[in-house]
PDB file of C-alpha atoms in Angstrom:
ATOM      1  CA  UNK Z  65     -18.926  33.312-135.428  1.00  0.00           C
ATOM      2  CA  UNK Z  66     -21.439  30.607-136.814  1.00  0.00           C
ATOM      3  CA  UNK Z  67     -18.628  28.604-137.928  1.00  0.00           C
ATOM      4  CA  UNK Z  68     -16.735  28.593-134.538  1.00  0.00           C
ATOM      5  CA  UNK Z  69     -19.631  27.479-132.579  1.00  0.00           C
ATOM      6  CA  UNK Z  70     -20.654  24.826-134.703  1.00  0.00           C
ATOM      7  CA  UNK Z  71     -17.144  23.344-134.421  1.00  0.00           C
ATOM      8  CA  UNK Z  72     -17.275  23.688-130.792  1.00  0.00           C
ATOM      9  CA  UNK Z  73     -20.580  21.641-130.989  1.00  0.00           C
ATOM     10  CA  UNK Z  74     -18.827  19.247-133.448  1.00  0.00           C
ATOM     11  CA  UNK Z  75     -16.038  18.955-131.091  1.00  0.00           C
ATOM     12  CA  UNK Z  76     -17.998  18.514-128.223  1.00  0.00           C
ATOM     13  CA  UNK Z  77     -20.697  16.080-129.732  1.00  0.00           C
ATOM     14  CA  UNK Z  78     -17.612  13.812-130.684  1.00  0.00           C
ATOM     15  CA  UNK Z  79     -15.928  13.702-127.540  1.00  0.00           C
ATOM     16  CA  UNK Z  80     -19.488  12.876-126.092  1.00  0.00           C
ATOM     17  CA  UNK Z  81     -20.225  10.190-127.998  1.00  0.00           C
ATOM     18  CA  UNK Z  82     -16.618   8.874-127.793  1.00  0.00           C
ATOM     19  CA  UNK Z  83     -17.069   8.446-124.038  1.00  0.00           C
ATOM     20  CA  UNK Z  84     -19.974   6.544-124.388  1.00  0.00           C
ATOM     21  CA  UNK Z  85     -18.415   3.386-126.572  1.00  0.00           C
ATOM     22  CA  UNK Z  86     -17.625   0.411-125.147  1.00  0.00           C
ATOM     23  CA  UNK Z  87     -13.792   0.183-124.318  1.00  0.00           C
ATOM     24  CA  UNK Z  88     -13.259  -3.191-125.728  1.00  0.00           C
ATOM     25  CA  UNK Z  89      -9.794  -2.898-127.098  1.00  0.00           C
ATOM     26  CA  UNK Z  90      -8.123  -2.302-123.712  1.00  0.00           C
ATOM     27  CA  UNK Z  91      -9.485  -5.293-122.246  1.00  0.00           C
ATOM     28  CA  UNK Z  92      -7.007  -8.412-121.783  1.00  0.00           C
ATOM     29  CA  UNK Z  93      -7.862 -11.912-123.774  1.00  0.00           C
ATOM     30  CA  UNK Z  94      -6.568 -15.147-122.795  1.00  0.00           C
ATOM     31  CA  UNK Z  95      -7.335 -18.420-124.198  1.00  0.00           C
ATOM     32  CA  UNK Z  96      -8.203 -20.798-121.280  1.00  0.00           C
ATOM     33  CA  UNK Z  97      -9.531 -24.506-120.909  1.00  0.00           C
ATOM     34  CA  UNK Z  98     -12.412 -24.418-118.504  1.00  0.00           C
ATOM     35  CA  UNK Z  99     -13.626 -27.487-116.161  1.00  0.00           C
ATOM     36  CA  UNK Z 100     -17.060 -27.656-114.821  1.00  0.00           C
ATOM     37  CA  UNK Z 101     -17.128 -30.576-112.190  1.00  0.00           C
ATOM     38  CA  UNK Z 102     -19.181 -33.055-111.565  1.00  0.00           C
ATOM     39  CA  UNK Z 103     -20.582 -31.462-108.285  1.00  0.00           C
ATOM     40  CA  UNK Z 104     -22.076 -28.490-106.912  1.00  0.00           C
ATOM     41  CA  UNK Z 105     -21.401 -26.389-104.106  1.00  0.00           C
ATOM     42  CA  UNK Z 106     -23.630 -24.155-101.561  1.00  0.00           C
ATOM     43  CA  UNK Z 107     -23.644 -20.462-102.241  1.00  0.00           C
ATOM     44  CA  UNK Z 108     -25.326 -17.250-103.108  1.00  0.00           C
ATOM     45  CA  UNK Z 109     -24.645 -14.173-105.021  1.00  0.00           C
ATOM     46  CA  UNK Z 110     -23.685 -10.866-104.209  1.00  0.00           C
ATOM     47  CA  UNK Z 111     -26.541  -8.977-102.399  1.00  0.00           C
ATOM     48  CA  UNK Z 112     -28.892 -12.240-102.212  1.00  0.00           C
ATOM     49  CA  UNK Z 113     -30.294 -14.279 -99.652  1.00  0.00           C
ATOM     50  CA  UNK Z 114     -31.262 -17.154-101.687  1.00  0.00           C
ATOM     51  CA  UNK Z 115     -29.014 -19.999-101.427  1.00  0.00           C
ATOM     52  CA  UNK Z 116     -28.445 -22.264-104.507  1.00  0.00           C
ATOM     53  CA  UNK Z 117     -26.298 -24.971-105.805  1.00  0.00           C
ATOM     54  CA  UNK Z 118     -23.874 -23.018-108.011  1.00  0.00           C
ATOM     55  CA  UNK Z 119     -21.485 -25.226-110.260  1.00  0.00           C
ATOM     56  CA  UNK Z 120     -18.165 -25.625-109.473  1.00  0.00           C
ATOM     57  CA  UNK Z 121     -15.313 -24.564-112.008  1.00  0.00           C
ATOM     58  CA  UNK Z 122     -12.124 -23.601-112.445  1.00  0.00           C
ATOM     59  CA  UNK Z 123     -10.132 -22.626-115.635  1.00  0.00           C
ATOM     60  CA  UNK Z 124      -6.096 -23.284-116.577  1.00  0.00           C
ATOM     61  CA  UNK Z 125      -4.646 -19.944-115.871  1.00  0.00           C
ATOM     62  CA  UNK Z 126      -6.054 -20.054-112.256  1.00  0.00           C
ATOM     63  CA  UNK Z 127      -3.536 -22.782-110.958  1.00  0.00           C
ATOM     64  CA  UNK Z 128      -7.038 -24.809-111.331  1.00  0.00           C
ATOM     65  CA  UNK Z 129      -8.471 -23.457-108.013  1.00  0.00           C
ATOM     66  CA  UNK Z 130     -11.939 -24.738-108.197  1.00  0.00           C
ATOM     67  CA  UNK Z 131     -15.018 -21.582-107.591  1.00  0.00           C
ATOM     68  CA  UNK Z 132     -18.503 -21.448-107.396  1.00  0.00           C
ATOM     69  CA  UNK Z 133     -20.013 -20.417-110.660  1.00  0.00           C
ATOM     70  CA  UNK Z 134     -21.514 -17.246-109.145  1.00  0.00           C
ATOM     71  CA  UNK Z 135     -21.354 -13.237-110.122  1.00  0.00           C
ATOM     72  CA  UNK Z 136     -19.008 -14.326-113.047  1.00  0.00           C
ATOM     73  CA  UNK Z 137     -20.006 -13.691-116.422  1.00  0.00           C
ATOM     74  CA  UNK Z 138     -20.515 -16.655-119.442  1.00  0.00           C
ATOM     75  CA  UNK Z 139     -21.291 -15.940-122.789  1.00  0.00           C
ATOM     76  CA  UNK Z 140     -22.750 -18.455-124.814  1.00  0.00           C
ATOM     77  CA  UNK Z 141     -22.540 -20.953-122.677  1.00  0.00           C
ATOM     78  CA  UNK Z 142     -25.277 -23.196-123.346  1.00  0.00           C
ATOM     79  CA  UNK Z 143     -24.843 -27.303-123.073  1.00  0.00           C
ATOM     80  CA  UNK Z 144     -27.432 -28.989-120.515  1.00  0.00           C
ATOM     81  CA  UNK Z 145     -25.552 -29.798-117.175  1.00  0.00           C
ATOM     82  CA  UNK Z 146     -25.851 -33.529-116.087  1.00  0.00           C
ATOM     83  CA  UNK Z 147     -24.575 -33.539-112.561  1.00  0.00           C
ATOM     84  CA  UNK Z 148     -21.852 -37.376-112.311  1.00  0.00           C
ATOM     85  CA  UNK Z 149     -20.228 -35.694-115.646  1.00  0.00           C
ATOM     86  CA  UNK Z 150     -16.910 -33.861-115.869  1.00  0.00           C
ATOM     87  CA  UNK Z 151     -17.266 -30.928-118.503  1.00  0.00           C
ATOM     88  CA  UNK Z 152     -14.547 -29.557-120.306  1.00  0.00           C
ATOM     89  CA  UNK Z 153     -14.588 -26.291-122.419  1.00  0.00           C
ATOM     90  CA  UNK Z 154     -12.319 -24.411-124.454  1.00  0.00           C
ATOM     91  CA  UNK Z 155     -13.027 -20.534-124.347  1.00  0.00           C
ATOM     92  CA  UNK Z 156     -11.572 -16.991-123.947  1.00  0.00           C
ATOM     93  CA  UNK Z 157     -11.282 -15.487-120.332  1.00  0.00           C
ATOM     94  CA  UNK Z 158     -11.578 -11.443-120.875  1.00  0.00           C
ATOM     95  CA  UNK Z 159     -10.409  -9.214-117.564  1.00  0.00           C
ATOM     96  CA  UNK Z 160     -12.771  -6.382-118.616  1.00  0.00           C
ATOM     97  CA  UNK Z 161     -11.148  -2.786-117.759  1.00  0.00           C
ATOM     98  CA  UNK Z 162     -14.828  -1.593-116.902  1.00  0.00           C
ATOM     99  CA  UNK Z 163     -17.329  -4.444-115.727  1.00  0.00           C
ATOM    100  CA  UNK Z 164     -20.853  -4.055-114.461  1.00  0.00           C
ATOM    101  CA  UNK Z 165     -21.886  -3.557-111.181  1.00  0.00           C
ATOM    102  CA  UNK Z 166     -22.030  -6.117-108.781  1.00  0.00           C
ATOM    103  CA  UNK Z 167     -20.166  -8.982-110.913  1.00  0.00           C
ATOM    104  CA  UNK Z 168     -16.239 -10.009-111.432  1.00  0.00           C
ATOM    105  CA  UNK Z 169     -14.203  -8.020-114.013  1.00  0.00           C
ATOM    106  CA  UNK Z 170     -13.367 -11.648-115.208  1.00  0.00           C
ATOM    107  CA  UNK Z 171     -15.634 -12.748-118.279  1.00  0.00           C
ATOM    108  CA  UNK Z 172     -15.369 -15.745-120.280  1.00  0.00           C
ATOM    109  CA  UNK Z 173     -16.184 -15.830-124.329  1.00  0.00           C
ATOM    110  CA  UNK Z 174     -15.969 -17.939-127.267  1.00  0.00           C
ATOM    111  CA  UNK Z 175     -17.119 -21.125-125.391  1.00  0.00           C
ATOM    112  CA  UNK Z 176     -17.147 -24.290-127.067  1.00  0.00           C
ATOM    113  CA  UNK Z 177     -17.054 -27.470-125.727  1.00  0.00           C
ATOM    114  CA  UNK Z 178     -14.307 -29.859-125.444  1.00  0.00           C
ATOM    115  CA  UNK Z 179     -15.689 -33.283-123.757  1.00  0.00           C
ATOM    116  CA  UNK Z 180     -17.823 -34.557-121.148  1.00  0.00           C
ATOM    117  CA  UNK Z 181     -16.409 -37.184-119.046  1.00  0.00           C
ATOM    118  CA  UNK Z 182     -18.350 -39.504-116.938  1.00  0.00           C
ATOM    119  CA  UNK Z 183     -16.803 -39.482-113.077  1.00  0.00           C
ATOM    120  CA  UNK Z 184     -17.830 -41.809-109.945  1.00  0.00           C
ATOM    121  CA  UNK Z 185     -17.950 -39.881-107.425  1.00  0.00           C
ATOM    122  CA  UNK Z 186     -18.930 -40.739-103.920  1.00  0.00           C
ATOM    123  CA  UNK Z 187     -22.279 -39.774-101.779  1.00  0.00           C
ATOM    124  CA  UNK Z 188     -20.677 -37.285 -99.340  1.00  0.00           C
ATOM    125  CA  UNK Z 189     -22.675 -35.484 -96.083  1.00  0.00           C
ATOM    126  CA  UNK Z 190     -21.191 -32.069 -95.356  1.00  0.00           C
ATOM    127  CA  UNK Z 191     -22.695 -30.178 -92.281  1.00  0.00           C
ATOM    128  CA  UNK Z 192     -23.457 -26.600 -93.208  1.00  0.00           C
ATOM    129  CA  UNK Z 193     -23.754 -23.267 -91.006  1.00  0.00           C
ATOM    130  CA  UNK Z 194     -26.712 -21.552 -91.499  1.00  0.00           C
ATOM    131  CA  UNK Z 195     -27.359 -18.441 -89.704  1.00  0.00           C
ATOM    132  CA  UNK Z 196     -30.656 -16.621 -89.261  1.00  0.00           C
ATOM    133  CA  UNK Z 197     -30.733 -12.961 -88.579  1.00  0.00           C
ATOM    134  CA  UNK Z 198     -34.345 -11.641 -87.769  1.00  0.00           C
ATOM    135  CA  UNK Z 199     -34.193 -10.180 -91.143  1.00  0.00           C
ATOM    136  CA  UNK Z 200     -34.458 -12.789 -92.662  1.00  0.00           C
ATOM    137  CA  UNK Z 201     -37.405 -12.721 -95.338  1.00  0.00           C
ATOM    138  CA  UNK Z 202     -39.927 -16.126 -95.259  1.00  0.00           C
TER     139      UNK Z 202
END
């Protein structure tokens, strides 16, 4: 009787831990070039009421439809951003079968970068919306 309880509990204690890894291997890779632009956009992140000036991107298996750099998850992307330049990176885009709360299943690994291009770009006024609710926080 000792035996078949303690490979119940083996049984069990396996299947708990199993449930707890990470499930990495059923998560779809791509290799994708990604362009940060030389500009930034208005924007804030999911459940936020601070407003920042997100970069803009956009990667080569999106049909390069530029987005704000928001809620979307980099790895190792570190290179100091110098706003006139035109940044091009080579890196990994991972649709994550179970991503954290509150962010996209898209993340993007293995980031190195490509070049940085200098662009002229023009000085450009853009009226903005901005609503205040009264609860708003000062």
């Amino acid at each position: 009787m000792d035996k078949l309880h303690l490979l119940i509990s083996a049984i069990l204690l396996g299947l708990i831990f199993n449930s707890c890894l990470k499930d990495e291997e059923n998560d779809k890779k791509k290799n994708v070039k990604i362009t940060i632009y030389p500009e930034t956009g208005y924007g804030t992140s999911i459940m936020s009421d601070v407003w920042t000036q997100p970069l803009i991107f956009s990667d080569s298996d999106n049909g390069d439809k530029k987005q704000m750099m928001v809620d979307i998850i980099f790895e190792d992307l570190n290179f100091n951003y110098e706003r006139g330049y035109k940044y091009t990176f080579k890196a990994t885009k991972v649709w994550m079968q179970e991503p954290p709360q509150d962010v996209s299943s898209i993340k993007y690994t293995n980031i190195s970068l490509i070049s940085k291009e200098k662009v002229i770009t023009q000085n450009i006024e853009e009226d903005i919306k901005l609503y205040i609710s009264p609860n708003t926080k000062i």
